[in-house]
Amino acid sequence: MAIQVEHELHKRRAGRNWGLLLILIAFVGVVFGLTVVKVTRLGDARAFENFDHVANPALERAAEEQELQEVTP
Amino acid sequence: MRAPGAATARGASEDVRMQEASLDESAAVPVEAGLGDYFALLKPRVMSLVVFTALVGMLAAPVPVHPYIAFVATLCIAVGAGASGALNMWWDSDIDTKMRRTRSRPIPQGRVRPEEALGLGLALSGFAVVLLWLATNLLSAALLAFTIFFYSVIYSMILKRRTPQNIVIGGAAGAFPPMIGWAVATGGVSLESVLLFALVFMWTPPHFWALALFVKTDYGDAGVPMLTETHGRPATRVQVFAYTLPLVAVSLGIAFTSLGGWLYLAVALALDVWFLAGAWAIFRRSEAQAEADSYATEKRVFMVSLWYLFGHFGAILAQSVLTQWGLAQWGGF
């Protein structure tokens, strides 16, 4: 009698593992989609950039212009 | 003296026999769970009702929700409902083995261990609540967390085996989803969402007791006090009719809020008359009459109760679509 390499138990475990893989991929997809939707709904990026210790020329120029206006009589 | 090759061949054949024996033993091992068994722990049929009512609460709210956010929120509410189902099966695994209706569940069948159901329930609860918070707002997540707590602890652990009012109070767990859906959209609780809660809450007792009247349950053997057994069937008939009266009031009350309109009012009135007539018929019947026609009225009213809830939420959804298109303006409160 030949050894049954593929037992019903193995099929069941394989089904479970594939199912778990699909669930994990779906989870990554859901979180990625949520991130995209959240980020694209933030609106004008200038409203929240330059607060991560990175220079932002656009904001700095605006600040300079404001200073100039205040100094100019 | 044996040739080395022969010894090797004999050894190999012994190994084969041992492996075969091992595989034969594994065939006798209790059945291992498949993915479907874990899915069955989530009570998918209950999930479908939860998803429908939550979605209606979300879509009928006056604040539009991004379709993807609505999808994620609905997913979280469904998973949260499933998690509470798994926790319920973990807690009730002892009585599930005693009742015919629940004997085929994965835990009584030995395919899933109770600890696995507990782990799955807790993990999915955490996942659903946290993701709902991240996707929407804190109130929705808090309401979902409370719903899971209410169903698993208040209903399953405290009420179910102690009082025949278990269905009444425990029905709140099934009534929260439309309120969560509303909170997802608006970030708050309002008269409308409270009335949606009340509609499901008041609907649950007559719906369930109509079922209990014609299904011969073995709750008594499992030590679960059901109204039909603790107070008798005539008293249950009175309760079915008694709970239908406030249900009708809530149903009509919704018509005069921002959720309401001519379409909703017409559908609600028709469904109210239909259900009320059925509840009255149950109230008027004696047990002998019911047995004579094999509980035909009770079975019919149970089906009516399903259409009642589906019809109400469907009408609320249709009404909100009409209102958004400007086809059915309604003052409301």
PDB file of N, CA and C in Angstrom, chain B residues 225-292:
ATOM      1  N   PRO B 225     -33.703  30.311  30.348  1.00  0.00           N
ATOM      2  CA  PRO B 225     -35.122  30.620  30.564  1.00  0.00           C
ATOM      3  C   PRO B 225     -35.722  31.395  29.394  1.00  0.00           C
ATOM      4  N   MET B 226     -36.618  30.755  28.671  1.00  0.00           N
ATOM      5  CA  MET B 226     -37.312  31.446  27.590  1.00  0.00           C
ATOM      6  C   MET B 226     -38.740  31.719  28.041  1.00  0.00           C
ATOM      7  N   LEU B 227     -39.282  32.822  27.578  1.00  0.00           N
ATOM      8  CA  LEU B 227     -40.603  33.262  28.029  1.00  0.00           C
ATOM      9  C   LEU B 227     -41.670  32.184  27.832  1.00  0.00           C
ATOM     10  N   THR B 228     -41.575  31.456  26.715  1.00  0.00           N
ATOM     11  CA  THR B 228     -42.576  30.413  26.435  1.00  0.00           C
ATOM     12  C   THR B 228     -42.556  29.324  27.511  1.00  0.00           C
ATOM     13  N   GLU B 229     -41.421  29.129  28.139  1.00  0.00           N
ATOM     14  CA  GLU B 229     -41.308  28.059  29.134  1.00  0.00           C
ATOM     15  C   GLU B 229     -41.456  28.570  30.560  1.00  0.00           C
ATOM     16  N   THR B 230     -40.973  29.790  30.825  1.00  0.00           N
ATOM     17  CA  THR B 230     -41.073  30.307  32.198  1.00  0.00           C
ATOM     18  C   THR B 230     -42.467  30.860  32.491  1.00  0.00           C
ATOM     19  N   HIS B 231     -43.077  31.519  31.504  1.00  0.00           N
ATOM     20  CA  HIS B 231     -44.385  32.143  31.728  1.00  0.00           C
ATOM     21  C   HIS B 231     -45.504  31.488  30.925  1.00  0.00           C
ATOM     22  N   GLY B 232     -45.149  30.567  30.060  1.00  0.00           N
ATOM     23  CA  GLY B 232     -46.176  29.865  29.281  1.00  0.00           C
ATOM     24  C   GLY B 232     -46.478  30.534  27.954  1.00  0.00           C
ATOM     25  N   ARG B 233     -47.085  29.755  27.084  1.00  0.00           N
ATOM     26  CA  ARG B 233     -47.379  30.245  25.743  1.00  0.00           C
ATOM     27  C   ARG B 233     -48.465  31.331  25.709  1.00  0.00           C
ATOM     28  N   PRO B 234     -49.556  31.207  26.509  1.00  0.00           N
ATOM     29  CA  PRO B 234     -50.562  32.291  26.481  1.00  0.00           C
ATOM     30  C   PRO B 234     -49.952  33.644  26.858  1.00  0.00           C
ATOM     31  N   ALA B 235     -49.075  33.656  27.888  1.00  0.00           N
ATOM     32  CA  ALA B 235     -48.431  34.915  28.294  1.00  0.00           C
ATOM     33  C   ALA B 235     -47.534  35.432  27.172  1.00  0.00           C
ATOM     34  N   THR B 236     -46.883  34.533  26.442  1.00  0.00           N
ATOM     35  CA  THR B 236     -46.013  34.954  25.331  1.00  0.00           C
ATOM     36  C   THR B 236     -46.846  35.613  24.231  1.00  0.00           C
ATOM     37  N   ARG B 237     -48.046  35.067  24.002  1.00  0.00           N
ATOM     38  CA  ARG B 237     -48.940  35.651  22.993  1.00  0.00           C
ATOM     39  C   ARG B 237     -49.303  37.091  23.367  1.00  0.00           C
ATOM     40  N   VAL B 238     -49.557  37.320  24.651  1.00  0.00           N
ATOM     41  CA  VAL B 238     -49.871  38.677  25.123  1.00  0.00           C
ATOM     42  C   VAL B 238     -48.671  39.590  24.885  1.00  0.00           C
ATOM     43  N   GLN B 239     -47.478  39.092  25.195  1.00  0.00           N
ATOM     44  CA  GLN B 239     -46.265  39.907  25.055  1.00  0.00           C
ATOM     45  C   GLN B 239     -45.976  40.263  23.596  1.00  0.00           C
ATOM     46  N   VAL B 240     -46.246  39.319  22.689  1.00  0.00           N
ATOM     47  CA  VAL B 240     -46.033  39.608  21.260  1.00  0.00           C
ATOM     48  C   VAL B 240     -46.870  40.815  20.855  1.00  0.00           C
ATOM     49  N   PHE B 241     -48.141  40.800  21.259  1.00  0.00           N
ATOM     50  CA  PHE B 241     -49.016  41.912  20.888  1.00  0.00           C
ATOM     51  C   PHE B 241     -48.617  43.193  21.626  1.00  0.00           C
ATOM     52  N   ALA B 242     -48.277  43.066  22.912  1.00  0.00           N
ATOM     53  CA  ALA B 242     -47.930  44.235  23.721  1.00  0.00           C
ATOM     54  C   ALA B 242     -46.708  44.966  23.162  1.00  0.00           C
ATOM     55  N   TYR B 243     -45.712  44.214  22.716  1.00  0.00           N
ATOM     56  CA  TYR B 243     -44.496  44.861  22.198  1.00  0.00           C
ATOM     57  C   TYR B 243     -44.701  45.425  20.793  1.00  0.00           C
ATOM     58  N   THR B 244     -45.713  44.930  20.083  1.00  0.00           N
ATOM     59  CA  THR B 244     -45.959  45.449  18.732  1.00  0.00           C
ATOM     60  C   THR B 244     -46.520  46.879  18.793  1.00  0.00           C
ATOM     61  N   LEU B 245     -47.217  47.223  19.883  1.00  0.00           N
ATOM     62  CA  LEU B 245     -47.807  48.569  19.993  1.00  0.00           C
ATOM     63  C   LEU B 245     -46.739  49.659  20.045  1.00  0.00           C
ATOM     64  N   PRO B 246     -45.754  49.588  20.960  1.00  0.00           N
ATOM     65  CA  PRO B 246     -44.699  50.613  20.928  1.00  0.00           C
ATOM     66  C   PRO B 246     -43.860  50.563  19.649  1.00  0.00           C
ATOM     67  N   LEU B 247     -43.762  49.361  19.066  1.00  0.00           N
ATOM     68  CA  LEU B 247     -43.021  49.245  17.804  1.00  0.00           C
ATOM     69  C   LEU B 247     -43.681  50.094  16.722  1.00  0.00           C
ATOM     70  N   VAL B 248     -45.006  50.023  16.661  1.00  0.00           N
ATOM     71  CA  VAL B 248     -45.756  50.807  15.670  1.00  0.00           C
ATOM     72  C   VAL B 248     -45.568  52.303  15.930  1.00  0.00           C
ATOM     73  N   ALA B 249     -45.558  52.667  17.214  1.00  0.00           N
ATOM     74  CA  ALA B 249     -45.377  54.081  17.567  1.00  0.00           C
ATOM     75  C   ALA B 249     -44.009  54.582  17.094  1.00  0.00           C
ATOM     76  N   VAL B 250     -42.982  53.787  17.321  1.00  0.00           N
ATOM     77  CA  VAL B 250     -41.625  54.174  16.885  1.00  0.00           C
ATOM     78  C   VAL B 250     -41.572  54.282  15.370  1.00  0.00           C
ATOM     79  N   SER B 251     -42.170  53.279  14.709  1.00  0.00           N
ATOM     80  CA  SER B 251     -42.176  53.258  13.247  1.00  0.00           C
ATOM     81  C   SER B 251     -42.807  54.520  12.674  1.00  0.00           C
ATOM     82  N   LEU B 252     -43.938  54.927  13.260  1.00  0.00           N
ATOM     83  CA  LEU B 252     -44.613  56.131  12.763  1.00  0.00           C
ATOM     84  C   LEU B 252     -43.859  57.391  13.174  1.00  0.00           C
ATOM     85  N   GLY B 253     -43.219  57.333  14.341  1.00  0.00           N
ATOM     86  CA  GLY B 253     -42.441  58.496  14.805  1.00  0.00           C
ATOM     87  C   GLY B 253     -41.322  58.840  13.832  1.00  0.00           C
ATOM     88  N   ILE B 254     -40.697  57.820  13.261  1.00  0.00           N
ATOM     89  CA  ILE B 254     -39.595  58.058  12.313  1.00  0.00           C
ATOM     90  C   ILE B 254     -40.084  58.875  11.114  1.00  0.00           C
ATOM     91  N   ALA B 255     -41.358  58.678  10.752  1.00  0.00           N
ATOM     92  CA  ALA B 255     -41.906  59.380   9.581  1.00  0.00           C
ATOM     93  C   ALA B 255     -41.880  60.893   9.762  1.00  0.00           C
ATOM     94  N   PHE B 256     -41.855  61.351  11.012  1.00  0.00           N
ATOM     95  CA  PHE B 256     -41.927  62.795  11.253  1.00  0.00           C
ATOM     96  C   PHE B 256     -40.566  63.391  11.634  1.00  0.00           C
ATOM     97  N   THR B 257     -39.525  62.667  11.322  1.00  0.00           N
ATOM     98  CA  THR B 257     -38.170  63.209  11.480  1.00  0.00           C
ATOM     99  C   THR B 257     -37.606  63.477  10.080  1.00  0.00           C
ATOM    100  N   SER B 258     -36.345  63.875  10.041  1.00  0.00           N
ATOM    101  CA  SER B 258     -35.736  64.155   8.731  1.00  0.00           C
ATOM    102  C   SER B 258     -35.584  62.895   7.890  1.00  0.00           C
ATOM    103  N   LEU B 259     -35.714  61.723   8.517  1.00  0.00           N
ATOM    104  CA  LEU B 259     -35.630  60.463   7.765  1.00  0.00           C
ATOM    105  C   LEU B 259     -36.924  60.188   7.009  1.00  0.00           C
ATOM    106  N   GLY B 260     -38.002  60.800   7.462  1.00  0.00           N
ATOM    107  CA  GLY B 260     -39.325  60.449   6.954  1.00  0.00           C
ATOM    108  C   GLY B 260     -39.697  61.156   5.665  1.00  0.00           C
ATOM    109  N   GLY B 261     -40.872  60.802   5.184  1.00  0.00           N
ATOM    110  CA  GLY B 261     -41.403  61.392   3.956  1.00  0.00           C
ATOM    111  C   GLY B 261     -42.640  60.616   3.573  1.00  0.00           C
ATOM    112  N   TRP B 262     -43.264  61.021   2.466  1.00  0.00           N
ATOM    113  CA  TRP B 262     -44.507  60.362   2.061  1.00  0.00           C
ATOM    114  C   TRP B 262     -44.281  58.886   1.754  1.00  0.00           C
ATOM    115  N   LEU B 263     -43.185  58.592   1.089  1.00  0.00           N
ATOM    116  CA  LEU B 263     -42.914  57.192   0.727  1.00  0.00           C
ATOM    117  C   LEU B 263     -42.750  56.342   1.983  1.00  0.00           C
ATOM    118  N   TYR B 264     -41.910  56.839   2.909  1.00  0.00           N
ATOM    119  CA  TYR B 264     -41.678  56.073   4.136  1.00  0.00           C
ATOM    120  C   TYR B 264     -42.978  55.908   4.910  1.00  0.00           C
ATOM    121  N   LEU B 265     -43.737  56.998   5.011  1.00  0.00           N
ATOM    122  CA  LEU B 265     -44.983  56.936   5.795  1.00  0.00           C
ATOM    123  C   LEU B 265     -45.940  55.898   5.209  1.00  0.00           C
ATOM    124  N   ALA B 266     -46.041  55.882   3.876  1.00  0.00           N
ATOM    125  CA  ALA B 266     -46.959  54.930   3.232  1.00  0.00           C
ATOM    126  C   ALA B 266     -46.510  53.486   3.496  1.00  0.00           C
ATOM    127  N   VAL B 267     -45.212  53.235   3.325  1.00  0.00           N
ATOM    128  CA  VAL B 267     -44.690  51.873   3.536  1.00  0.00           C
ATOM    129  C   VAL B 267     -44.840  51.477   5.000  1.00  0.00           C
ATOM    130  N   ALA B 268     -44.473  52.406   5.898  1.00  0.00           N
ATOM    131  CA  ALA B 268     -44.531  52.111   7.333  1.00  0.00           C
ATOM    132  C   ALA B 268     -45.967  51.816   7.768  1.00  0.00           C
ATOM    133  N   LEU B 269     -46.911  52.620   7.278  1.00  0.00           N
ATOM    134  CA  LEU B 269     -48.321  52.396   7.648  1.00  0.00           C
ATOM    135  C   LEU B 269     -48.781  51.010   7.201  1.00  0.00           C
ATOM    136  N   ALA B 270     -48.455  50.660   5.954  1.00  0.00           N
ATOM    137  CA  ALA B 270     -48.870  49.348   5.423  1.00  0.00           C
ATOM    138  C   ALA B 270     -48.256  48.218   6.251  1.00  0.00           C
ATOM    139  N   LEU B 271     -46.952  48.340   6.550  1.00  0.00           N
ATOM    140  CA  LEU B 271     -46.274  47.289   7.313  1.00  0.00           C
ATOM    141  C   LEU B 271     -46.798  47.224   8.751  1.00  0.00           C
ATOM    142  N   ASP B 272     -47.094  48.400   9.322  1.00  0.00           N
ATOM    143  CA  ASP B 272     -47.619  48.432  10.694  1.00  0.00           C
ATOM    144  C   ASP B 272     -48.966  47.712  10.781  1.00  0.00           C
ATOM    145  N   VAL B 273     -49.837  48.001   9.824  1.00  0.00           N
ATOM    146  CA  VAL B 273     -51.165  47.359   9.818  1.00  0.00           C
ATOM    147  C   VAL B 273     -51.004  45.842   9.664  1.00  0.00           C
ATOM    148  N   TRP B 274     -50.104  45.445   8.771  1.00  0.00           N
ATOM    149  CA  TRP B 274     -49.855  44.018   8.491  1.00  0.00           C
ATOM    150  C   TRP B 274     -49.355  43.296   9.746  1.00  0.00           C
ATOM    151  N   PHE B 275     -48.358  43.888  10.392  1.00  0.00           N
ATOM    152  CA  PHE B 275     -47.750  43.255  11.566  1.00  0.00           C
ATOM    153  C   PHE B 275     -48.710  43.279  12.761  1.00  0.00           C
ATOM    154  N   LEU B 276     -49.387  44.424  12.915  1.00  0.00           N
ATOM    155  CA  LEU B 276     -50.320  44.567  14.041  1.00  0.00           C
ATOM    156  C   LEU B 276     -51.460  43.543  13.916  1.00  0.00           C
ATOM    157  N   ALA B 277     -51.952  43.362  12.700  1.00  0.00           N
ATOM    158  CA  ALA B 277     -53.033  42.387  12.477  1.00  0.00           C
ATOM    159  C   ALA B 277     -52.545  40.979  12.828  1.00  0.00           C
ATOM    160  N   GLY B 278     -51.306  40.674  12.453  1.00  0.00           N
ATOM    161  CA  GLY B 278     -50.733  39.361  12.760  1.00  0.00           C
ATOM    162  C   GLY B 278     -50.555  39.166  14.254  1.00  0.00           C
ATOM    163  N   ALA B 279     -50.039  40.204  14.932  1.00  0.00           N
ATOM    164  CA  ALA B 279     -49.826  40.121  16.385  1.00  0.00           C
ATOM    165  C   ALA B 279     -51.163  39.968  17.112  1.00  0.00           C
ATOM    166  N   TRP B 280     -52.186  40.667  16.596  1.00  0.00           N
ATOM    167  CA  TRP B 280     -53.532  40.556  17.181  1.00  0.00           C
ATOM    168  C   TRP B 280     -54.074  39.136  17.010  1.00  0.00           C
ATOM    169  N   ALA B 281     -53.827  38.558  15.830  1.00  0.00           N
ATOM    170  CA  ALA B 281     -54.281  37.187  15.569  1.00  0.00           C
ATOM    171  C   ALA B 281     -53.582  36.208  16.514  1.00  0.00           C
ATOM    172  N   ILE B 282     -52.296  36.417  16.756  1.00  0.00           N
ATOM    173  CA  ILE B 282     -51.566  35.553  17.702  1.00  0.00           C
ATOM    174  C   ILE B 282     -52.149  35.702  19.103  1.00  0.00           C
ATOM    175  N   PHE B 283     -52.437  36.940  19.475  1.00  0.00           N
ATOM    176  CA  PHE B 283     -52.986  37.242  20.804  1.00  0.00           C
ATOM    177  C   PHE B 283     -54.337  36.559  21.018  1.00  0.00           C
ATOM    178  N   ARG B 284     -55.154  36.530  19.959  1.00  0.00           N
ATOM    179  CA  ARG B 284     -56.517  36.004  20.073  1.00  0.00           C
ATOM    180  C   ARG B 284     -56.573  34.473  20.040  1.00  0.00           C
ATOM    181  N   ARG B 285     -55.535  33.857  19.519  1.00  0.00           N
ATOM    182  CA  ARG B 285     -55.578  32.402  19.343  1.00  0.00           C
ATOM    183  C   ARG B 285     -55.280  31.652  20.634  1.00  0.00           C
ATOM    184  N   SER B 286     -55.916  30.503  20.738  1.00  0.00           N
ATOM    185  CA  SER B 286     -55.586  29.625  21.861  1.00  0.00           C
ATOM    186  C   SER B 286     -54.540  28.618  21.389  1.00  0.00           C
ATOM    187  N   GLU B 287     -53.937  27.947  22.334  1.00  0.00           N
ATOM    188  CA  GLU B 287     -52.914  26.962  21.983  1.00  0.00           C
ATOM    189  C   GLU B 287     -53.523  25.801  21.179  1.00  0.00           C
ATOM    190  N   ALA B 288     -54.779  25.460  21.525  1.00  0.00           N
ATOM    191  CA  ALA B 288     -55.449  24.371  20.808  1.00  0.00           C
ATOM    192  C   ALA B 288     -55.658  24.741  19.341  1.00  0.00           C
ATOM    193  N   GLN B 289     -56.083  25.984  19.101  1.00  0.00           N
ATOM    194  CA  GLN B 289     -56.278  26.451  17.712  1.00  0.00           C
ATOM    195  C   GLN B 289     -54.953  26.423  16.947  1.00  0.00           C
ATOM    196  N   ALA B 290     -53.891  26.849  17.634  1.00  0.00           N
ATOM    197  CA  ALA B 290     -52.574  26.901  16.986  1.00  0.00           C
ATOM    198  C   ALA B 290     -52.097  25.493  16.615  1.00  0.00           C
ATOM    199  N   GLU B 291     -52.314  24.582  17.544  1.00  0.00           N
ATOM    200  CA  GLU B 291     -51.877  23.202  17.268  1.00  0.00           C
ATOM    201  C   GLU B 291     -52.690  22.584  16.138  1.00  0.00           C
ATOM    202  N   ALA B 292     -53.976  22.979  16.060  1.00  0.00           N
ATOM    203  CA  ALA B 292     -54.867  22.410  15.044  1.00  0.00           C
ATOM    204  C   ALA B 292     -54.379  22.734  13.630  1.00  0.00           C
TER     205      ALA B 292
END
